[in-house]
PDB file of C-alpha atoms in Angstrom:
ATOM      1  CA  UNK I  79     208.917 -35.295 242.078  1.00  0.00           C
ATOM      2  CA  UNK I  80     205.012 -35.829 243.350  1.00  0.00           C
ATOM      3  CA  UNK I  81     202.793 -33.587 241.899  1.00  0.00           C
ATOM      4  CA  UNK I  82     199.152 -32.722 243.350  1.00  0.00           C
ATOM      5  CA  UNK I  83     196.536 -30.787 241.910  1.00  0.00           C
ATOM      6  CA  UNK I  84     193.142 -30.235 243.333  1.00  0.00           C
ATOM      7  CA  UNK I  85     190.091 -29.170 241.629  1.00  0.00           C
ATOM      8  CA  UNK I  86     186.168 -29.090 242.039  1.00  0.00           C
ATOM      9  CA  UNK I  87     185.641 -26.297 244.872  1.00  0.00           C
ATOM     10  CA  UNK I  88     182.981 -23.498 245.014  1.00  0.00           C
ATOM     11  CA  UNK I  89     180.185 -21.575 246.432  1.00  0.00           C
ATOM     12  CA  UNK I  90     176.995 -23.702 247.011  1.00  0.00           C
ATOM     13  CA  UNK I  91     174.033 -23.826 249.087  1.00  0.00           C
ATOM     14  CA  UNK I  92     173.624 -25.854 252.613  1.00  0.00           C
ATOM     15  CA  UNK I  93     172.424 -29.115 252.080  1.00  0.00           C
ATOM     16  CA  UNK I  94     174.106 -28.614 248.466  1.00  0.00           C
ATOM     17  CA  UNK I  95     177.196 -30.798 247.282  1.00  0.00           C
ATOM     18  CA  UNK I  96     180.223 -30.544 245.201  1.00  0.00           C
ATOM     19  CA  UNK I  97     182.477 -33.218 244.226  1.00  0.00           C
ATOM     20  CA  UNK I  98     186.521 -32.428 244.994  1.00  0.00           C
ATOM     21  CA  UNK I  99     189.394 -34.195 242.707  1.00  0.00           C
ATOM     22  CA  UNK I 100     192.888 -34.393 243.195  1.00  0.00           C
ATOM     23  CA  UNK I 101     195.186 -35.574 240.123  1.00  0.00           C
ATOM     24  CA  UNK I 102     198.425 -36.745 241.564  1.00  0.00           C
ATOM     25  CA  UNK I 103     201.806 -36.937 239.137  1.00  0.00           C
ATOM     26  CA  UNK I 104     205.676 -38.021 239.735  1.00  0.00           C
ATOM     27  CA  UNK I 105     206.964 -41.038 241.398  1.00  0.00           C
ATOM     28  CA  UNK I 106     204.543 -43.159 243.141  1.00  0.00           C
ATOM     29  CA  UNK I 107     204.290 -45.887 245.511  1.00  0.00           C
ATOM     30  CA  UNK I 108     201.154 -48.176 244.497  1.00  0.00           C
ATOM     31  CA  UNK I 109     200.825 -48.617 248.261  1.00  0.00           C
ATOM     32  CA  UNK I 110     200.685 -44.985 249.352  1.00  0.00           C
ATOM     33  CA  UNK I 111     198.195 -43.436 251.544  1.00  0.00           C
ATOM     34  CA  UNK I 112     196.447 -40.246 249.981  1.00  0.00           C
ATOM     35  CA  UNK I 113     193.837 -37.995 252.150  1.00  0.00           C
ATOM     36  CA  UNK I 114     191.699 -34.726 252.285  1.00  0.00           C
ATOM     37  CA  UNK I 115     192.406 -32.556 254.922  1.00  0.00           C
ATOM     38  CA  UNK I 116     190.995 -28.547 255.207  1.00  0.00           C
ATOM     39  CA  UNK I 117     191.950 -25.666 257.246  1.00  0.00           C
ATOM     40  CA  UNK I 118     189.247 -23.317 257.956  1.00  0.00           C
ATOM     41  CA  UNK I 119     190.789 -19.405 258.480  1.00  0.00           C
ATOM     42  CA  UNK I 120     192.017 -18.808 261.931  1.00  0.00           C
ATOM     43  CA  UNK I 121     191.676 -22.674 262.932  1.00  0.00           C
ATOM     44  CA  UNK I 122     194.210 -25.556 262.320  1.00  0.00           C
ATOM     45  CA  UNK I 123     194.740 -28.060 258.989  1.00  0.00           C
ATOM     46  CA  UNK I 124     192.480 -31.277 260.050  1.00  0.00           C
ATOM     47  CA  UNK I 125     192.223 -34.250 258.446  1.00  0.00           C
ATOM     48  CA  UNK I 126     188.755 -35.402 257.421  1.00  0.00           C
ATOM     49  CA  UNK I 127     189.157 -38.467 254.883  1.00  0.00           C
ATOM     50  CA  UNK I 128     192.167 -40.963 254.316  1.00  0.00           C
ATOM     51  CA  UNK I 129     192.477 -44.360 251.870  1.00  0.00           C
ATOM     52  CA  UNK I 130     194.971 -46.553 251.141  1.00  0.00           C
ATOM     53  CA  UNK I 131     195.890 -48.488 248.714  1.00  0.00           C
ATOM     54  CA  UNK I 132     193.597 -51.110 249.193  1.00  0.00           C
ATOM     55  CA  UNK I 133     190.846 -49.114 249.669  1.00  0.00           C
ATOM     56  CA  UNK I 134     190.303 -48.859 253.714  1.00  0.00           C
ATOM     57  CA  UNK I 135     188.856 -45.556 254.596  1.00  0.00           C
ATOM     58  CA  UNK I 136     188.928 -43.002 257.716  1.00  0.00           C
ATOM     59  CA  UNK I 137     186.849 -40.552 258.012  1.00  0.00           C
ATOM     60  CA  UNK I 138     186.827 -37.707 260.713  1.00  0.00           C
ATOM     61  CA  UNK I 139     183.309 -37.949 262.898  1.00  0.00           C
ATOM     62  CA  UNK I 140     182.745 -34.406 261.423  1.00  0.00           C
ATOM     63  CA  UNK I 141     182.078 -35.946 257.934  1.00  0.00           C
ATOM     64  CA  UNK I 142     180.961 -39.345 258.458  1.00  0.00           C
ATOM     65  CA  UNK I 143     177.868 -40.182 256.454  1.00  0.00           C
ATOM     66  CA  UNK I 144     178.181 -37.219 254.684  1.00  0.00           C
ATOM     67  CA  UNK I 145     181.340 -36.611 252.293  1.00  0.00           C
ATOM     68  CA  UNK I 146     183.021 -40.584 250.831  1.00  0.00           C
ATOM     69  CA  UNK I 147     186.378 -40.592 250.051  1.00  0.00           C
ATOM     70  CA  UNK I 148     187.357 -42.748 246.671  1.00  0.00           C
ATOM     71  CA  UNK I 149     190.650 -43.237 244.197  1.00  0.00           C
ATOM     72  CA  UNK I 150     191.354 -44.287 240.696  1.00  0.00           C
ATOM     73  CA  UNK I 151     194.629 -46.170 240.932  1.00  0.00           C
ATOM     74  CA  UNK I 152     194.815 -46.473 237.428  1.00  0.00           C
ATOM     75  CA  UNK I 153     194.795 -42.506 236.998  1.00  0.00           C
ATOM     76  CA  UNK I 154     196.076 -41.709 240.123  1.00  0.00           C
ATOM     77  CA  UNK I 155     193.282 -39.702 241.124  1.00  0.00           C
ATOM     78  CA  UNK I 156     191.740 -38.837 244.164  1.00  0.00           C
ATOM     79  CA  UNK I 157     188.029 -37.728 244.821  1.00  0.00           C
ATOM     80  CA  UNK I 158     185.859 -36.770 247.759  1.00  0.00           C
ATOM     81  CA  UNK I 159     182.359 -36.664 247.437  1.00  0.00           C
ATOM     82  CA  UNK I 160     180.748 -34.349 249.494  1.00  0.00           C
ATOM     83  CA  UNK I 161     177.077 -34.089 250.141  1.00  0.00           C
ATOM     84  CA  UNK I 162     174.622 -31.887 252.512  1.00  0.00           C
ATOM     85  CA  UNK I 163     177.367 -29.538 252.900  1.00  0.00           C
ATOM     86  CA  UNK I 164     176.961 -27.214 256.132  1.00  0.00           C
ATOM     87  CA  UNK I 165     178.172 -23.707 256.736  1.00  0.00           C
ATOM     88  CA  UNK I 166     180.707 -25.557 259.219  1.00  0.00           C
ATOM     89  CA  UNK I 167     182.399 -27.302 255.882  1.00  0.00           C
ATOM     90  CA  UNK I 168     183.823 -23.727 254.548  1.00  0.00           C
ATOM     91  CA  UNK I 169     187.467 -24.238 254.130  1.00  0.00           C
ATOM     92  CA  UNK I 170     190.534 -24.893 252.013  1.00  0.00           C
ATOM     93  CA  UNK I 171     190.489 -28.583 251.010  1.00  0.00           C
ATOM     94  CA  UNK I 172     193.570 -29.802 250.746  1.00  0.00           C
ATOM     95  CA  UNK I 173     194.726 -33.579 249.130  1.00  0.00           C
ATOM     96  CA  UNK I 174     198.096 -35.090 250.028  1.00  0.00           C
ATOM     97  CA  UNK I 175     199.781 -38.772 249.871  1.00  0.00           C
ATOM     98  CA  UNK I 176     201.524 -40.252 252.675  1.00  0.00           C
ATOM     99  CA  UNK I 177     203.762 -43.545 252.809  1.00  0.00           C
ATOM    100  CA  UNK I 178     201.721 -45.379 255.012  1.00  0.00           C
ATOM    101  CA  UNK I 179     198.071 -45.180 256.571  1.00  0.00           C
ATOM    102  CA  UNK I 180     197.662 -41.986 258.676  1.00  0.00           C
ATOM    103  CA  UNK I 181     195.051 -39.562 259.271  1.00  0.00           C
ATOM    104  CA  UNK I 182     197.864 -37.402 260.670  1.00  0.00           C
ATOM    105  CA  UNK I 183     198.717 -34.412 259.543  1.00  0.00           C
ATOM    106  CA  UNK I 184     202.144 -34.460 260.296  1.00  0.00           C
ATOM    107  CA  UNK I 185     202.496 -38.285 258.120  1.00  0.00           C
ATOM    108  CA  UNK I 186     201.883 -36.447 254.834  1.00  0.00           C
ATOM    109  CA  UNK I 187     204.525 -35.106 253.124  1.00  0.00           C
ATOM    110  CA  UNK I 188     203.348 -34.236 249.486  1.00  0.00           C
ATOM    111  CA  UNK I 189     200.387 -31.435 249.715  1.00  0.00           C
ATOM    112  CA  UNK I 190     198.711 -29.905 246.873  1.00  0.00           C
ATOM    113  CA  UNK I 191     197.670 -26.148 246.353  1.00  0.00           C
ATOM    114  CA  UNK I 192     194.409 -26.430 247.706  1.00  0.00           C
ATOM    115  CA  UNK I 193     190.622 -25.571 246.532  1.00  0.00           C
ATOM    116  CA  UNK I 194     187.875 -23.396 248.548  1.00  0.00           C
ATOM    117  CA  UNK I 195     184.940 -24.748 249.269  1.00  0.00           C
ATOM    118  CA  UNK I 196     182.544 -22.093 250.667  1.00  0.00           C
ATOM    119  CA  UNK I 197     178.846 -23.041 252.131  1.00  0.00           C
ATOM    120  CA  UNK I 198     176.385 -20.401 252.270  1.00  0.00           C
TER     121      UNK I 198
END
């Protein structure tokens, strides 16, 4: 049984920052894929940052040079750094694991609760 939990949203300022963490639990692969997606209200779940397990990154264009995407194998944790935040950014951030390298929503099969981020 996976486990996901996701903390680190808020309220901040444009051009503010906030750092997101997902602590992931249960039975996993060391190979697995883990990612941030969000869903803004009234608009679909989109993925903005995947890594796998040997570190390779994908980011969504929306986010590039902005938010970094980084894990701690040996806690099974998840982060994404997010800096100069925009109004555009306000969503539900969601992590979830995958068994192999995807940016796809559809690939990920273990989701956590999610945690609002809201840019003023």
């Amino acid at each position: 049984h996976v486990q996901l939990v996701e903390s680190g949203g808020g309220s901040v300022q444009a051009g503010g920052f906030l750092r997101l963490s997902c602590a992931a639990s249960g039975y996993l692969y060391s190979s697995y894929c883990m990612g941030w997606f969000r869903q803004a209200a009234g608009k679909e779940r989109e993925g903005i940052a995947t890594i796998d397990g040997d570190g390779s990154a994908i980011y969504a264009d929306s986010v590039k040079g902005r938010f970094t995407i980084t894990r701690d194998k040996g806690t099974n944790t998840l982060y994404l750094q997010m800096d100069n935040l925009q109004s555009e950014d306000t969503a539900m951030y969601y992590c979830a694991i995958s068994d192999h390298y995807s940016s796809r929503v559809a690939d990920f099969a273990y989701w956590g609760q999610g945690t609002q981020v809201t840019v003023s």
